[in-house]
Coordinates of C-alpha atoms and ligand atoms in Angstrom, one line a residue:
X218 CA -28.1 10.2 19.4
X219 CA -24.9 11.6 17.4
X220 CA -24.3 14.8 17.6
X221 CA -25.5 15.5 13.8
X222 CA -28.8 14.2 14.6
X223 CA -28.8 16.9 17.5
X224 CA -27.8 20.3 15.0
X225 CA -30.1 19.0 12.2
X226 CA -33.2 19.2 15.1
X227 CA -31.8 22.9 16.3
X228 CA -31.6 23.2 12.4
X229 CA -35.3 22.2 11.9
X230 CA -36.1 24.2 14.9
X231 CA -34.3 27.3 14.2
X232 CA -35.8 27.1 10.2
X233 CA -39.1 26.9 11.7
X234 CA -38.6 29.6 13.9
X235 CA -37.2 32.0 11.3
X236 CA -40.0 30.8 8.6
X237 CA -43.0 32.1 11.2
X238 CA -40.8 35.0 11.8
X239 CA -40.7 36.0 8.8
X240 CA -37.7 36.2 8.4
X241 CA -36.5 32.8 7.3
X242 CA -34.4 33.2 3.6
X243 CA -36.8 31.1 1.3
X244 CA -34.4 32.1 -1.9
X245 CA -31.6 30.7 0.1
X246 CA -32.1 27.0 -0.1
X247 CA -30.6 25.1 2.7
X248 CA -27.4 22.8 1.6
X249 CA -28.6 20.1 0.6
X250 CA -28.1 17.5 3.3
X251 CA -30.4 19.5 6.2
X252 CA -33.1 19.4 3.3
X253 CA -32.6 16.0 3.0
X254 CA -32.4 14.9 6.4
X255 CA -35.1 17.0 7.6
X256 CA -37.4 15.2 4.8
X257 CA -36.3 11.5 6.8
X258 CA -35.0 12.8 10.1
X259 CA -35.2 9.8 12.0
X260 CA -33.4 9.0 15.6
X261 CA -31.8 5.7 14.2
X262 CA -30.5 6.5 10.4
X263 CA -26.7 5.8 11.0
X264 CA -24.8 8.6 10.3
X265 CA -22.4 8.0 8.0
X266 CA -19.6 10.5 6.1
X267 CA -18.3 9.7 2.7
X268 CA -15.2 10.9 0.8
X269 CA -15.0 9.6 -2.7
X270 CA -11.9 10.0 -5.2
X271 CA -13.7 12.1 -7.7
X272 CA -15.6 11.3 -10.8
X273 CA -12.7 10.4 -13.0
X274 CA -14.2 7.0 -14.4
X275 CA -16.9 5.0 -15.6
X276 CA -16.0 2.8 -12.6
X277 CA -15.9 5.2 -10.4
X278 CA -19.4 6.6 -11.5
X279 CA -20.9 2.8 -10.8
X280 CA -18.7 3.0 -7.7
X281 CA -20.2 6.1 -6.5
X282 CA -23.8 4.7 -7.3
X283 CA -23.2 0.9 -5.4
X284 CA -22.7 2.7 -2.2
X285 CA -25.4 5.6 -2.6
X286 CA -28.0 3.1 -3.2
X287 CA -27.0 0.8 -0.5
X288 CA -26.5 3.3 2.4
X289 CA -29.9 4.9 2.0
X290 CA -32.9 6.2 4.6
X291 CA -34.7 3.3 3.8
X292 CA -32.0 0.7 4.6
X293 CA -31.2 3.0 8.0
X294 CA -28.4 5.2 6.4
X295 CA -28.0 9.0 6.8
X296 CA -25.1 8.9 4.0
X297 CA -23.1 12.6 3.9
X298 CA -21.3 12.1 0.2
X299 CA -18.0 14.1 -0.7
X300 CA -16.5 14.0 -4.3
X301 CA -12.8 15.1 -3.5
X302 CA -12.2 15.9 -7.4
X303 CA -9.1 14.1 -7.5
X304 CA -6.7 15.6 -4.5
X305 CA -6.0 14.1 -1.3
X306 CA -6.7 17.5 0.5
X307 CA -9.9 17.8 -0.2
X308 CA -10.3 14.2 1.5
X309 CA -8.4 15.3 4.2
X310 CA -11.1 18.8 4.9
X311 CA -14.1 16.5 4.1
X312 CA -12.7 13.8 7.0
X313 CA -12.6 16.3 9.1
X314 CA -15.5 18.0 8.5
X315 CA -17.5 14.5 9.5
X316 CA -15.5 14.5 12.6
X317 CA -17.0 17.4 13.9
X318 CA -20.3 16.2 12.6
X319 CA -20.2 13.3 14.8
X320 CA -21.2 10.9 12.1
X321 CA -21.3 7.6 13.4
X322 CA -18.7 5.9 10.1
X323 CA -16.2 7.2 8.0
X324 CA -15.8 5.5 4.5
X325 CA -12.8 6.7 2.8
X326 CA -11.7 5.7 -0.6
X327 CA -7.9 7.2 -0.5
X328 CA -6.7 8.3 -3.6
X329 CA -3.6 8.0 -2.6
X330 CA -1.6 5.2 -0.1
X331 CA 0.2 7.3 1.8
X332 CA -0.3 10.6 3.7
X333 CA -3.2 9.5 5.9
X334 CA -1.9 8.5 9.3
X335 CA -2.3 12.2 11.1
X336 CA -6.2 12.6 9.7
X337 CA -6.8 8.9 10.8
X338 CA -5.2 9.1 13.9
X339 CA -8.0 12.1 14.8
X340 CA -11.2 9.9 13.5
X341 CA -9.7 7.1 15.7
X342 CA -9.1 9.5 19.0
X343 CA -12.9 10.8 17.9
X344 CA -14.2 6.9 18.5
X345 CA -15.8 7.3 14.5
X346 CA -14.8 4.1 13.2
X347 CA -12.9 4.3 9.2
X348 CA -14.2 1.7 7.0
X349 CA -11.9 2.0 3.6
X350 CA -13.3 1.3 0.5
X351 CA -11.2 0.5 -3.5
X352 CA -7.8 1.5 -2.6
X353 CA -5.5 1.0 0.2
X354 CA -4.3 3.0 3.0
X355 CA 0.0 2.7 4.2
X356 CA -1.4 3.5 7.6
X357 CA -1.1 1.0 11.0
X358 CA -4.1 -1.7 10.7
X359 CA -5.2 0.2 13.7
X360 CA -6.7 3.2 12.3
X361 CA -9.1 0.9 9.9
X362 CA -11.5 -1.5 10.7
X363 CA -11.6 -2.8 7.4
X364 CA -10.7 -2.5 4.2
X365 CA -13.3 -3.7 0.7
X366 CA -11.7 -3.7 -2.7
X367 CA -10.0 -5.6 -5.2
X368 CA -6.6 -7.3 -5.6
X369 CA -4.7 -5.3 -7.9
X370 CA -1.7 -7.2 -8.4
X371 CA -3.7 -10.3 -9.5
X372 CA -5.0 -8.1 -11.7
X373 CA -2.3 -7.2 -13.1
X374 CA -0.3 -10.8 -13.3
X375 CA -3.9 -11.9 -15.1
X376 CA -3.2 -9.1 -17.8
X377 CA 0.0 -10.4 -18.0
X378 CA -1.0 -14.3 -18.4
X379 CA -3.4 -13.3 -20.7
X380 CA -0.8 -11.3 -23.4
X381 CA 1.4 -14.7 -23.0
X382 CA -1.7 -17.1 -24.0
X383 CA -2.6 -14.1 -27.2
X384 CA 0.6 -14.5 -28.4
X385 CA 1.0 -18.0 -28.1
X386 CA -2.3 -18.2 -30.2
X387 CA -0.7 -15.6 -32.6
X388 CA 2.2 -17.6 -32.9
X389 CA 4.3 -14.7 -31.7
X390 CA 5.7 -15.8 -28.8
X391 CA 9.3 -15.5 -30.0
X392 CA 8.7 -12.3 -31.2
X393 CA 9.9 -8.4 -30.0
X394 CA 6.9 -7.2 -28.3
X395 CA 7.1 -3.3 -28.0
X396 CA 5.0 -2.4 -25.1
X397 CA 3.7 0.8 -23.0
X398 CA 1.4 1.6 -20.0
X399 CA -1.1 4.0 -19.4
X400 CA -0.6 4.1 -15.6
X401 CA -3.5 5.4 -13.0
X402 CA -3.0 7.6 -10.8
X403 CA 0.6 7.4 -9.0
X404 CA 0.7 5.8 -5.8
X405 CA -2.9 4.7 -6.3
X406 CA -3.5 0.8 -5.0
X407 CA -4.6 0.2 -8.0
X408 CA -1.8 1.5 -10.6
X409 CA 0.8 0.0 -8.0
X410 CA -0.6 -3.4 -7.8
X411 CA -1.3 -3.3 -11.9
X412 CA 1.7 -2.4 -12.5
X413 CA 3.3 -4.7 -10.1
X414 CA 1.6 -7.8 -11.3
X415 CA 2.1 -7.0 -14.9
X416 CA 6.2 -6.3 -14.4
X417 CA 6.3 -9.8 -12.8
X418 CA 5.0 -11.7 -15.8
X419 CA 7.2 -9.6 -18.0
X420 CA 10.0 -10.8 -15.9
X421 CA 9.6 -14.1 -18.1
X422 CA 9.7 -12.8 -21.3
X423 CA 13.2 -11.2 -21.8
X424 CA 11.7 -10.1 -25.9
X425 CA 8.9 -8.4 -24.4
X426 CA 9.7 -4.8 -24.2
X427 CA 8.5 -1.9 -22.2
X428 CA 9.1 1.1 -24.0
X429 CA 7.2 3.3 -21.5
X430 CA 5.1 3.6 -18.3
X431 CA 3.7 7.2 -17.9
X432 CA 1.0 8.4 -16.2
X433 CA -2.4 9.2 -17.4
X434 CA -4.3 10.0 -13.7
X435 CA -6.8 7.6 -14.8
X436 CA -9.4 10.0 -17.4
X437 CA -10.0 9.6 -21.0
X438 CA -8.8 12.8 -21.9
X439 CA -5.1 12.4 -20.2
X440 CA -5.1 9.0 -22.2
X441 CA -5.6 10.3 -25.3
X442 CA -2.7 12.9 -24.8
X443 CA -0.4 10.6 -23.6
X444 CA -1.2 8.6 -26.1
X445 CA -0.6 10.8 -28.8
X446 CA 3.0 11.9 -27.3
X447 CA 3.9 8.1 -27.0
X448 CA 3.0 7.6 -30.8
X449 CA 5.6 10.4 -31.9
X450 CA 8.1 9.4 -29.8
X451 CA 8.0 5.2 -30.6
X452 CA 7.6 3.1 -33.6
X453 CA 6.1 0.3 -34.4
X454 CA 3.9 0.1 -30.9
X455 CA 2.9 -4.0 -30.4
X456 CA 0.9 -3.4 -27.1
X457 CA -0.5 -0.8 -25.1
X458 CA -1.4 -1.7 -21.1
X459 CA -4.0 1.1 -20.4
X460 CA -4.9 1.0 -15.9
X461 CA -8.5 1.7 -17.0
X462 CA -11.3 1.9 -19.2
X463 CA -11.3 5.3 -19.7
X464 CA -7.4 6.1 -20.4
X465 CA -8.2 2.8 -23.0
X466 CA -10.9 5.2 -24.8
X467 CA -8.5 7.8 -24.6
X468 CA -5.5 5.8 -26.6
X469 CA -8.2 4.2 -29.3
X470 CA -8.9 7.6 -30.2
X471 CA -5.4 8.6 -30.2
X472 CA -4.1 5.3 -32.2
X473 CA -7.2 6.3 -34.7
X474 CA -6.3 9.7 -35.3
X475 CA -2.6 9.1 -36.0
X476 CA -4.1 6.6 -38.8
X477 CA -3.0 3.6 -37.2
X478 CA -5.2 0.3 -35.8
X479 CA -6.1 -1.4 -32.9
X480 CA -7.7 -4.3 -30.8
X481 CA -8.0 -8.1 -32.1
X482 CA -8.0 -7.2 -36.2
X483 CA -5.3 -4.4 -35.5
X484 CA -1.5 -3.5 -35.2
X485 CA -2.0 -2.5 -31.7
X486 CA -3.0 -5.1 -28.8
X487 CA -4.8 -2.9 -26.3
X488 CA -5.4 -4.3 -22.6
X489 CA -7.3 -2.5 -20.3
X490 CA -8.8 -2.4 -16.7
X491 CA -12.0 -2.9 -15.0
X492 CA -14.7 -3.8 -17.8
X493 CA -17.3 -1.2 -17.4
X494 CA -20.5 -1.4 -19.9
X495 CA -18.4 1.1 -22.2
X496 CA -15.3 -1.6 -22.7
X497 CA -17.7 -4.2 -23.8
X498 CA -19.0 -1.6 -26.4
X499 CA -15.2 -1.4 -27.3
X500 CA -14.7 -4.8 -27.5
X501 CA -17.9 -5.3 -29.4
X502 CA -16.9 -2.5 -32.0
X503 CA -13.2 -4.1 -32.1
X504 CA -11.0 -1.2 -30.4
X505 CA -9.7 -2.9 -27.6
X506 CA -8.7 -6.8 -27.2
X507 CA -9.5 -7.6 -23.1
X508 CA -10.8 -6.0 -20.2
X509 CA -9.8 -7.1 -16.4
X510 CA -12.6 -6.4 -14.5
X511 CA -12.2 -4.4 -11.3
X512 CA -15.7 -5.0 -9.4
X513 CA -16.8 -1.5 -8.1
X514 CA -20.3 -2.5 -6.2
X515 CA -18.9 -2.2 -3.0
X516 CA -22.2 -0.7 -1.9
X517 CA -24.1 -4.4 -0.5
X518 CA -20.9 -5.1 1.5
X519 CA -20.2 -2.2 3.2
X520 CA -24.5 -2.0 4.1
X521 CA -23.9 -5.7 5.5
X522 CA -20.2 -4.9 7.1
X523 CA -21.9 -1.5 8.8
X524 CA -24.8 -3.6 9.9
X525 CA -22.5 -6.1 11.6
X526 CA -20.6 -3.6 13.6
X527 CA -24.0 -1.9 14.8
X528 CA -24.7 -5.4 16.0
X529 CA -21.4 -5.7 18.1
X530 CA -20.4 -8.0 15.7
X531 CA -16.5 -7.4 14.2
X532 CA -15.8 -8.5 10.0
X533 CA -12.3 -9.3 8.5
X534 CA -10.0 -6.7 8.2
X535 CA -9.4 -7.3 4.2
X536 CA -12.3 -7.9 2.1
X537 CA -11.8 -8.6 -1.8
X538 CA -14.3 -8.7 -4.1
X539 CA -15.1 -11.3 -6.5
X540 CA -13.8 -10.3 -10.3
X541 CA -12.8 -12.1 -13.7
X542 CA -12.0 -10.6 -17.4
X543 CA -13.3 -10.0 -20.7
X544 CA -12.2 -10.4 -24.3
X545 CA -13.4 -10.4 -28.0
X546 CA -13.0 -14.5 -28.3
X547 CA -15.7 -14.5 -25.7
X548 CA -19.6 -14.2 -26.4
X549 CA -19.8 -10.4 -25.0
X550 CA -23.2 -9.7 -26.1
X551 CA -24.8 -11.9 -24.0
X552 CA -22.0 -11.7 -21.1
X553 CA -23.3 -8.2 -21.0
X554 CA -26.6 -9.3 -20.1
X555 CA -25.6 -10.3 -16.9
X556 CA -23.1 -7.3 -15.8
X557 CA -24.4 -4.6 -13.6
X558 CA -22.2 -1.8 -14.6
Ligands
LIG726 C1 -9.9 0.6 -9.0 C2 -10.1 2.1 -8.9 C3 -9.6 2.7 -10.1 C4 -10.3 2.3 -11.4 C5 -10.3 3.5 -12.2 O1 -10.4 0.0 -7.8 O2 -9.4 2.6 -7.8 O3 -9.9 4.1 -10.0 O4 -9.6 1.2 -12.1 C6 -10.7 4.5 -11.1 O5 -11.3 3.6 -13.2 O6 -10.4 5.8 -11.5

């Protein structure tokens, strides 16, 4: 029995006690993970602590969703969920938080590559086993078991493959192609492989040019102002390469605003990143040209990965998931039908 399964039954005892007391605090609810866990307290849920990125993104969001609906009491999960808003310290308190709970995994999703070997080192000398989930880690293999996500760089060569076929079609292939990028989050595994994979096709095309790569931490919001700031400092914009979804939303409404146009009837080519439900409806409504989709339901895996290591069993160290793209040539109403996300 970990040791969280032993202070949530002093927990239970100790409420209990206070409550026929007397003096139990009933306008002080518990935190919400003893109510919980009292509710399904059972010997063999597998403890397990999460530390999320934040809630930056509509991918994120689904992210979130895939793994709280996998790892549940009914499928044999006690899942302890932290939303580190965006900064690696907050990952770093809530890893070590679930080391002194004992809990029996740790999934991390770093939002960050690097700066992880000391707080991995201590989950590894505590026995909890790290299981990391969307981005990548620059730590030894050693303090992972496993990493589940998506290969970024592909991504980003695909992005790249597709702008050479558009303009082929276009009959601009010859032409000065003024780009920028909306980058994610610096030092994310997904901005570095994005941007990586998109540099290498550019490589080719000695007339394509990239005016800009600045960073717009992956939000709608920081799109749109970076955005706006790239519009009054460049003419004459060809293509913008947005890292996500929601920075794409964010430089529509920018590119609207300044009274210009965009997507497949407009001045400006927009590509974007991980085809949530929201892209299609900007593909559908014309404002952006492609999505590359970036498959967040990592939730089924990790269940089945987790289930194999309870079993003695051991899983492959890298894991990708399975992921295509999106554009307006294609019949997106009914392609929709079939997306989860
Ligand atoms: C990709 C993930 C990225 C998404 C963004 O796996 O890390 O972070 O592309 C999210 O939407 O913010």
């Amino acid at each position: 029995m970990n040791h969280i399964r032993k202070m949530r039954g002093l927990a239970v005892g100790f409420g209990a006690l206070l409550f026929l007391s007397g003096c139990g605090a009933k306008e002080s609810p518990e935190p919400a993970a003893n109510r919980r866990f009292e509710t399904e307290m059972d010997e063999n849920l597998i403890a397990v602590g999460f530390s999320q990125v934040g809630a930056e993104s509509d991918w994120r969001a689904a992210n979130t969703e895939s793994i709280q609906s996998s790892l549940t009491p009914e499928n044999g999960f006690y899942l302890i969920y932290e939303d580190a808003q965006q900064k690696q310290e907050n990952q770093f308190k809530a890893i070590r938080n679930f080391i002194l709970q004992e809990v029996d995994y740790i999934v991390l999703s770093p939002i960050v590559e690097t700066g992880w070997e000391t707080v991995l080192q201590e989950a590894k000398d505590a026995g909890i086993p790290v299981i990391l989930v969307d981005r990548m880690a620059q730590v030894d293999e050693e303090l992972y078991t496993c990493w589940i996500g998506a290969d970024f760089e592909s991504e980003g060569k695909r992005a790249g493959e597709w702008l050479e076929q558009y303009l082929e079609e276009q009959g601009r292939a010859g032409e000065e192609i003024r780009i920028v990028t909306l980058q994610g989050t610096l030092d994310s595994s997904a901005q570095l492989g994005r941007t990586k994979g998109f540099a290498e096709v550019m490589e080719k095309h000695g007339n394509w040019d990239m005016l800009e790569m600045k960073d717009a931490d992956f939000t709608q919001a920081k799109g749109q102002e970076v955005m706006e700031s790239l519009l009054k400092k460049y003419d004459d914009i060809d293509v913008v390469v947005c890292e996500n979804d929601n920075m794409a939303f964010g430089a529509v409404d920018a590119i609207q605003e300044a009274g210009e146009s965009c997507g497949p009837d407009g001045d400006i080519t927009i590509l974007s990143f991980d085809a949530v439900s929201a892209a299609f409806d900007a593909m559908m409504a014309g404002e952006i040209n492609v999505s590359f989709e970036c498959n967040p339901l990592h939730g089924p895996k990790l269940q089945e990965i987790i289930g194999t290591l309870e079993s003695g069993g051991t899983v492959d160290k890298i894991q990708y998931m399975e992921e295509t793209y999106f554009d307006t040539s294609m019949n997106l109403e009914e392609l929709r039908k079939t997306r989860a996300y």
